[in-house]
Tab-separated table of C-alpha atoms in Angstrom:
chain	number	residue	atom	x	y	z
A	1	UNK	CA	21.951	-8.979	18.382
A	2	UNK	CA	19.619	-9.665	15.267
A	3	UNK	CA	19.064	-6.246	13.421
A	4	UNK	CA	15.298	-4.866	13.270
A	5	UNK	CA	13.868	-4.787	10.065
A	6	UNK	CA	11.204	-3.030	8.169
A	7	UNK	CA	9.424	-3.045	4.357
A	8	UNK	CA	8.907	0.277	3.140
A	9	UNK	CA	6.198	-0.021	0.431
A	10	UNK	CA	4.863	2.211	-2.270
A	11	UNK	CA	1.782	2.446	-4.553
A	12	UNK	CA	3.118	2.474	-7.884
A	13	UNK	CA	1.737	1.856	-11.512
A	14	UNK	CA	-0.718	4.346	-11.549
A	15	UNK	CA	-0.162	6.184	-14.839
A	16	UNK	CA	-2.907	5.909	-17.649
A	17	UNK	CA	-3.054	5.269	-21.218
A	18	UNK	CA	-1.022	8.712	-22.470
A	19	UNK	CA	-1.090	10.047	-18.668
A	20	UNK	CA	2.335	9.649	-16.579
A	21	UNK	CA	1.731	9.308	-13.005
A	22	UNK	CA	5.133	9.415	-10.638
A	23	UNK	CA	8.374	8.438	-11.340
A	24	UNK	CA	8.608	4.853	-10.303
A	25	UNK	CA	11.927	3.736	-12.361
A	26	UNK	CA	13.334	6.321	-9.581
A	27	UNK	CA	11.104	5.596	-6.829
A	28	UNK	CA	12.019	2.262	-7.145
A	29	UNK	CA	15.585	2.342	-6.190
A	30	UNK	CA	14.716	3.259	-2.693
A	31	UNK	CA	11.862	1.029	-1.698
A	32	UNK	CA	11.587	-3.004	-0.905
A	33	UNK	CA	8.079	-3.233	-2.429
A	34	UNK	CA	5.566	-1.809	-4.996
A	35	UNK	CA	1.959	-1.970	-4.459
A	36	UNK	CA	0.556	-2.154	-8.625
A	37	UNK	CA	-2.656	-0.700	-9.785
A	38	UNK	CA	-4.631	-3.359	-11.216
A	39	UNK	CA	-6.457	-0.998	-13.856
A	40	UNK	CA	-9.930	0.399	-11.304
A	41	UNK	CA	-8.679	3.483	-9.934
A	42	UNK	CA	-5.326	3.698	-11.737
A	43	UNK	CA	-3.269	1.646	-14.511
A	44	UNK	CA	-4.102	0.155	-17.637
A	45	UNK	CA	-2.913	-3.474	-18.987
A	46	UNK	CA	0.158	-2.104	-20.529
A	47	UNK	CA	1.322	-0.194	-17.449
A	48	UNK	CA	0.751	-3.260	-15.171
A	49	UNK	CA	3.219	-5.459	-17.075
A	50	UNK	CA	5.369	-2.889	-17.397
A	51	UNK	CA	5.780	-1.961	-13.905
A	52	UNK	CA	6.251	-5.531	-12.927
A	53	UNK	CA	8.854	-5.469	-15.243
A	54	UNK	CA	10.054	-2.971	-13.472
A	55	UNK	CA	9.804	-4.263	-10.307
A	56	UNK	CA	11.553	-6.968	-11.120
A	57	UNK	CA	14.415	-5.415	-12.668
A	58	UNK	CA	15.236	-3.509	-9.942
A	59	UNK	CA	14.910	-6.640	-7.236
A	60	UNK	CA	11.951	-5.615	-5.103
A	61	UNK	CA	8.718	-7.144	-4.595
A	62	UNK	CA	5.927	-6.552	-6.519
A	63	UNK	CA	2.307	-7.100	-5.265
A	64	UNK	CA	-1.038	-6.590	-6.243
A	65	UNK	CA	-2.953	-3.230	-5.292
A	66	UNK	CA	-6.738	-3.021	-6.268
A	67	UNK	CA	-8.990	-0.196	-5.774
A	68	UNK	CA	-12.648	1.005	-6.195
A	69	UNK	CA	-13.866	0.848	-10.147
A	70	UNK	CA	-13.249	4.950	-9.498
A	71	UNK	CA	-10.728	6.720	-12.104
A	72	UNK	CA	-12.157	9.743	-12.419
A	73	UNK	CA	-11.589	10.028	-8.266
A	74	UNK	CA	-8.734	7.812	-8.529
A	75	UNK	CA	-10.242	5.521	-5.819
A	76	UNK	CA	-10.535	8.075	-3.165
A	77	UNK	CA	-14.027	8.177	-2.938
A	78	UNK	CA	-16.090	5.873	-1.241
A	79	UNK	CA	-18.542	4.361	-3.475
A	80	UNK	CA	-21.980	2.673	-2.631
A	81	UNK	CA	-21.054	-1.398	-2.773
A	82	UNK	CA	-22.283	-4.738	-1.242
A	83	UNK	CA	-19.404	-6.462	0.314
A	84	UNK	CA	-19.886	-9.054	-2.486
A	85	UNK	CA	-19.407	-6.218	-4.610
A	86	UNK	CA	-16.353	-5.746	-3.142
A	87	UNK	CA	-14.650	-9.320	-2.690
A	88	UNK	CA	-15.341	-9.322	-7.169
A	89	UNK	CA	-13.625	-6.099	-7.202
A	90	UNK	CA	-10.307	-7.259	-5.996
A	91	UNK	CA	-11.045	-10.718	-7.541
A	92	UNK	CA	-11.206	-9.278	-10.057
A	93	UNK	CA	-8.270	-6.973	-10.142
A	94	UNK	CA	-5.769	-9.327	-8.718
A	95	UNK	CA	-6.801	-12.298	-11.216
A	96	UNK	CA	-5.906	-9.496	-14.004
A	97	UNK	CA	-2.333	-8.568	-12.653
A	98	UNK	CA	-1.793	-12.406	-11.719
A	99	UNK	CA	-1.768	-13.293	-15.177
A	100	UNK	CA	0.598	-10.480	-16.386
A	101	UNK	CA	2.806	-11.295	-13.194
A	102	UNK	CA	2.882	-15.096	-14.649
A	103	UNK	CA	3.522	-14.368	-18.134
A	104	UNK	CA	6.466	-12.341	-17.085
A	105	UNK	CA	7.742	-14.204	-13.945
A	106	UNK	CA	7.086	-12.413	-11.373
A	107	UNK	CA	5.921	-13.687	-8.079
A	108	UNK	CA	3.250	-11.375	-6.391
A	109	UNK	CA	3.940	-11.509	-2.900
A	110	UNK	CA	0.615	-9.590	-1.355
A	111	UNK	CA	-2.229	-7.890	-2.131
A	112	UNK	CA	-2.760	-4.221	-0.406
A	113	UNK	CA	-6.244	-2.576	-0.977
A	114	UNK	CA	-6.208	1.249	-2.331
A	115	UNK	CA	-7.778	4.015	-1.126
A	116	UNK	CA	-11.227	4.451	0.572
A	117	UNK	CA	-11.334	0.882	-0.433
A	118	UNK	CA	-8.688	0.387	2.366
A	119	UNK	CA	-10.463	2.846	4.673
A	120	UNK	CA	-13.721	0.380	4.012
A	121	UNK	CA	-11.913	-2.744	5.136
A	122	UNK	CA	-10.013	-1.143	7.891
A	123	UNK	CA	-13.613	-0.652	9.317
A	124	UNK	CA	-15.270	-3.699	8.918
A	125	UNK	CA	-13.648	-6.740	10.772
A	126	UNK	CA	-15.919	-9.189	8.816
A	127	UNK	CA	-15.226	-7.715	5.369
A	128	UNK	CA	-11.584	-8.546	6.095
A	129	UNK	CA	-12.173	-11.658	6.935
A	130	UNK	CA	-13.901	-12.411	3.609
A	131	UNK	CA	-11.466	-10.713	1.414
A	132	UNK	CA	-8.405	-12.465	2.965
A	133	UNK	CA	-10.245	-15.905	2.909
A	134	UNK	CA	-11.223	-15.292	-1.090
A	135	UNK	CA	-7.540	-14.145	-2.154
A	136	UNK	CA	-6.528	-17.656	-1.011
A	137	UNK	CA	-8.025	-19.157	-3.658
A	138	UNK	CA	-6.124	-16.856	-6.336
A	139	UNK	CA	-2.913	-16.688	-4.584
A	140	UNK	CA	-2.736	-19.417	-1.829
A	141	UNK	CA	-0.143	-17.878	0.705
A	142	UNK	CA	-0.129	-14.255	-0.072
A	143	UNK	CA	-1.149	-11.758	2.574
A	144	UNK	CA	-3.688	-8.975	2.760
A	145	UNK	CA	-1.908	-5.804	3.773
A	146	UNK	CA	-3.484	-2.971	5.740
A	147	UNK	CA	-3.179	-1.230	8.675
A	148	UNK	CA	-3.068	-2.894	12.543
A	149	UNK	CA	-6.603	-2.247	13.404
A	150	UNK	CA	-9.742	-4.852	14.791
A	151	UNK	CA	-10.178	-5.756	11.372
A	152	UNK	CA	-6.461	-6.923	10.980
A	153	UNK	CA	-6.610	-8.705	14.544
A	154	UNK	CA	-9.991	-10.417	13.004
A	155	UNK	CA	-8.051	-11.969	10.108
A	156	UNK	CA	-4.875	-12.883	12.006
A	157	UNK	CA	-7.253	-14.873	14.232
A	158	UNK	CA	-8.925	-16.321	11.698
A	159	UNK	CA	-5.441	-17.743	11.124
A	160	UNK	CA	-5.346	-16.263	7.521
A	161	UNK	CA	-2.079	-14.055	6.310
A	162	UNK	CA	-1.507	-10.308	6.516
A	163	UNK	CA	1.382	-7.694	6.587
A	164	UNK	CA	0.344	-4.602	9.040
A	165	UNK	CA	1.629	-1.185	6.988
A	166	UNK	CA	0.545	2.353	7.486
A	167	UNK	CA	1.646	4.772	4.824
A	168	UNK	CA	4.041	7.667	6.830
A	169	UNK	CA	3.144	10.119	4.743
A	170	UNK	CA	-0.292	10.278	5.771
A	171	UNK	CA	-1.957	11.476	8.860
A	172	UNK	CA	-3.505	9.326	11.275
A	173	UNK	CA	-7.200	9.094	13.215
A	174	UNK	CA	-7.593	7.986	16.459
A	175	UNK	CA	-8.243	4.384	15.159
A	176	UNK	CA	-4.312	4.610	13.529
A	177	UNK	CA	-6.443	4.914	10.257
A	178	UNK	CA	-4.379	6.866	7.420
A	179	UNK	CA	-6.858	10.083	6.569
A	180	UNK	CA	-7.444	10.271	3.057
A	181	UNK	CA	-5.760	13.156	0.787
A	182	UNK	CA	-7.679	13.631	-2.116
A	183	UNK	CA	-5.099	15.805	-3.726
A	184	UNK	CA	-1.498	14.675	-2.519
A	185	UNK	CA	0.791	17.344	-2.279
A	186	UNK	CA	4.664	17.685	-1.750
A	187	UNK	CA	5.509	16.777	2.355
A	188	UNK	CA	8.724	17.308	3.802
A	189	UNK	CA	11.125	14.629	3.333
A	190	UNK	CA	12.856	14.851	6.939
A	191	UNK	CA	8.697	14.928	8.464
A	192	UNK	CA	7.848	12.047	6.798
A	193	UNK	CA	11.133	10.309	7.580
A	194	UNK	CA	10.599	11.029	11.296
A	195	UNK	CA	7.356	9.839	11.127
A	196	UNK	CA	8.303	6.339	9.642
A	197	UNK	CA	10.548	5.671	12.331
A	198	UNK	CA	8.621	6.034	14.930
A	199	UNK	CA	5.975	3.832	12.966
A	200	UNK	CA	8.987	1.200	12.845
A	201	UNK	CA	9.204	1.315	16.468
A	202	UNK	CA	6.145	0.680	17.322
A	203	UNK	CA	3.941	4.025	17.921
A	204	UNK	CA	2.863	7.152	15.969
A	205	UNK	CA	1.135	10.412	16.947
A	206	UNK	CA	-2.396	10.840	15.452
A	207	UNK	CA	-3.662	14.282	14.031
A	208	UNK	CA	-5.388	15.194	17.730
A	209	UNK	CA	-1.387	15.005	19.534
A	210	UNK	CA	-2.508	11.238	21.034
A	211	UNK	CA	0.572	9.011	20.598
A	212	UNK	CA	-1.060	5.360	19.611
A	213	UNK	CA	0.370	1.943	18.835
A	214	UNK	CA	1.262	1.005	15.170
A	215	UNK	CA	2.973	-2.577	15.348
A	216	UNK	CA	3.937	-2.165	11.345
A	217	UNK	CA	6.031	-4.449	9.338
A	218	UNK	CA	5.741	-2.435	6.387
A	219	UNK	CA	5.612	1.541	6.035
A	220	UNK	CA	3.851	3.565	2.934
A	221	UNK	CA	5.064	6.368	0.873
A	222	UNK	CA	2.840	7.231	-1.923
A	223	UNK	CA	4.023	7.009	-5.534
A	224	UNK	CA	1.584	9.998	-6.575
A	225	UNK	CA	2.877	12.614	-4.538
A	226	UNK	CA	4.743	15.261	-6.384
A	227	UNK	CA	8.081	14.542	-4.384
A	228	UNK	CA	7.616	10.982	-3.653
A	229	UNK	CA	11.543	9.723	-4.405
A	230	UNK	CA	12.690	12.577	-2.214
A	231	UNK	CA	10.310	11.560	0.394
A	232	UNK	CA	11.102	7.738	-0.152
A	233	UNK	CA	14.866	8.016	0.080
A	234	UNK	CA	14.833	10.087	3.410
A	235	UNK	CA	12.721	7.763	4.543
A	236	UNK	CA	14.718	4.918	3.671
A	237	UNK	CA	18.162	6.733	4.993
A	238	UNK	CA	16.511	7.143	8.144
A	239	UNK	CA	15.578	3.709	8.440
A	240	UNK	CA	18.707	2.150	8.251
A	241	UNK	CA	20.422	5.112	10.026
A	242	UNK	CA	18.591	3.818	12.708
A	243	UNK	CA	19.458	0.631	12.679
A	244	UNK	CA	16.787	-1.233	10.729
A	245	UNK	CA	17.222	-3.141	7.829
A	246	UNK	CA	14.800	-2.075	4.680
A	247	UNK	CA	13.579	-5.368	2.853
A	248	UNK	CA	10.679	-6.811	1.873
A	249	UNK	CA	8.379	-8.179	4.264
C-alpha cells in the first residue's frame, strides 16, 4: 500500500532591508516548500535571492508568494483595489522573483497569494479564475495555491493548475477560510501539529466546534511566528509519525 503524502509549506523571506524576520535557515530544515515574499508586504531584492538560495541549498521548493503593496501592515489589511489592480500586483511580484529565481537556478514551482490578498481571492471565484489564467503566461505550468473553497473548485474547472493548502496554525471560518492574525504570536507546537493532521486527512474543526472538509495537499506554518521551527518540526514529526510522507507537492 502506497504511503499518503503531504507538502507542508511556509511563508518565508520576509525580513527587510536591516530588519530580520524568522529564522528560515532553521525553518527550512523541516519543511518541503517556502512560499518567498516578492518585496509588497515583505522582502526586499536582496532577501529574495537570498532565500532562494536558500531554498535551494537545503533541497526544498521554492515558490513565489505576493502580497498587497502593504508593508507597513505587512499585507494583512485589505486594501481598496480593482481586480485589475490585483492580477498587476502579483504580475508584478512574481515577474520580479522569476528573474532572481533564473539568474540563480531555481525553478519556482507555484505561486501562493499572502495575506488578506489570499482572503480576497478565496472569496471571489472569478478573481481566481483570472489570476490563475494570467500566471500562465509568466510561468506556464505552475499552480495557484490557496485554500479548497468555490473559488479553488472555479479554477480547477476551468482546467487551470492549483495546490489546495490551509496554513494549521491558523484558525478556520465556516467557509475553511484561515482567520487573519494581525500580530502572530507563539502557538503550541503539539496544537498545531494535531491540527495539521487532521487537515492531512481530510477535515478540520472551525473556530464555532463545526468539523468541515479540507481536501489539502499542502499544510501552512507561518515563518513570522515567534516559534515557527518549533511549530514546523512537530508538525512535520507528526506527519510522518502518522504515516504520511512530507514532500513537496
Amino acid at each position: 500500500m502506497t504511503a499518503p503524502t503531504i507538502d507542508l509549506n511556509a511563508d518565508a523571506g520576509e525580513s527587510f532591508g536591516r530588519w530580520t524576520l524568522g529564522d528560515d535557515d532553521a525553518l527550512f530544515q523541516h519543511i518541503t516548500t517556502a512560499n518567498i515574499a516578492c518585496g509588497y508586504h515583505a522582502g526586499d531584492p536582496a532577501t529574495m535571492r537570498s532565500s532562494l538560495i536558500r531554498a535551494r541549498n537545503a533541497g526544498i521548493a521554492a515558490g513565489a508568494h505576493p502580497g498587497y503593496p502593504d508593508l507597513l501592515g505587512f499585507g494583512r489589511r485589505a486594501l481598496p483595489a480593482t481586480d485589475s489592480d490585483v492580477v498587476d500586483y502579483i504580475l508584478y511580484q512574481v515577474g520580479a522573483l522569476a528573474g532572481f529565481a533564473a539568474a540563480e537556478e531555481v525553478p519556482l514551482t507555484h505561486v501562493k497569494p499572502h495575506g488578506a490578498l489570499m482572503g480576497r481571492i478565496c472569496r471571489s471565484p472569478g478573481l481566481a479564475v483570472t489570476v490563475a489564467r494570467a500566471l500562465q503566461s509568466v510561468l506556464p505550468g505552475a499552480p495557484l495555491m490557496f485554500a479548497p473553497t468555490e473559488a479553488l473548485r472555479a479554477v480547477v474547472e476551468a482546467g487551470l493548475p492549483v495546490i489546495p493548502e490551509n496554513a494549521a496554525d491558523l484558525g478556520f471560518d465556516q467557509d475553511g477560510i484561515n482567520i487573519v492574525e494581525p500580530v502572530p504570536q507563539a502557538k503550541e507546537p503539539a496544537t498545531v501539529a494535531d491540527r495539521a493532521l487532521e487537515m492531512a486527512r481530510g477535515t478540520v474543526r472551525t473556530v464555532e466546534g463545526t468539523v468541515i472538509p479540507m481536501p489539502v495537499r499542502s499544510v501552512c506554518v507561518h515563518g513570522d511566528r515567534p516559534n515557527a521551527v518549533a511549530v514546523a518540526k512537530a508538525v512535520r514529526r507528526r506527519l510522518e509519525a502518522a504515516g504520511f510522507v512530507v514532500r513537496a507537492a
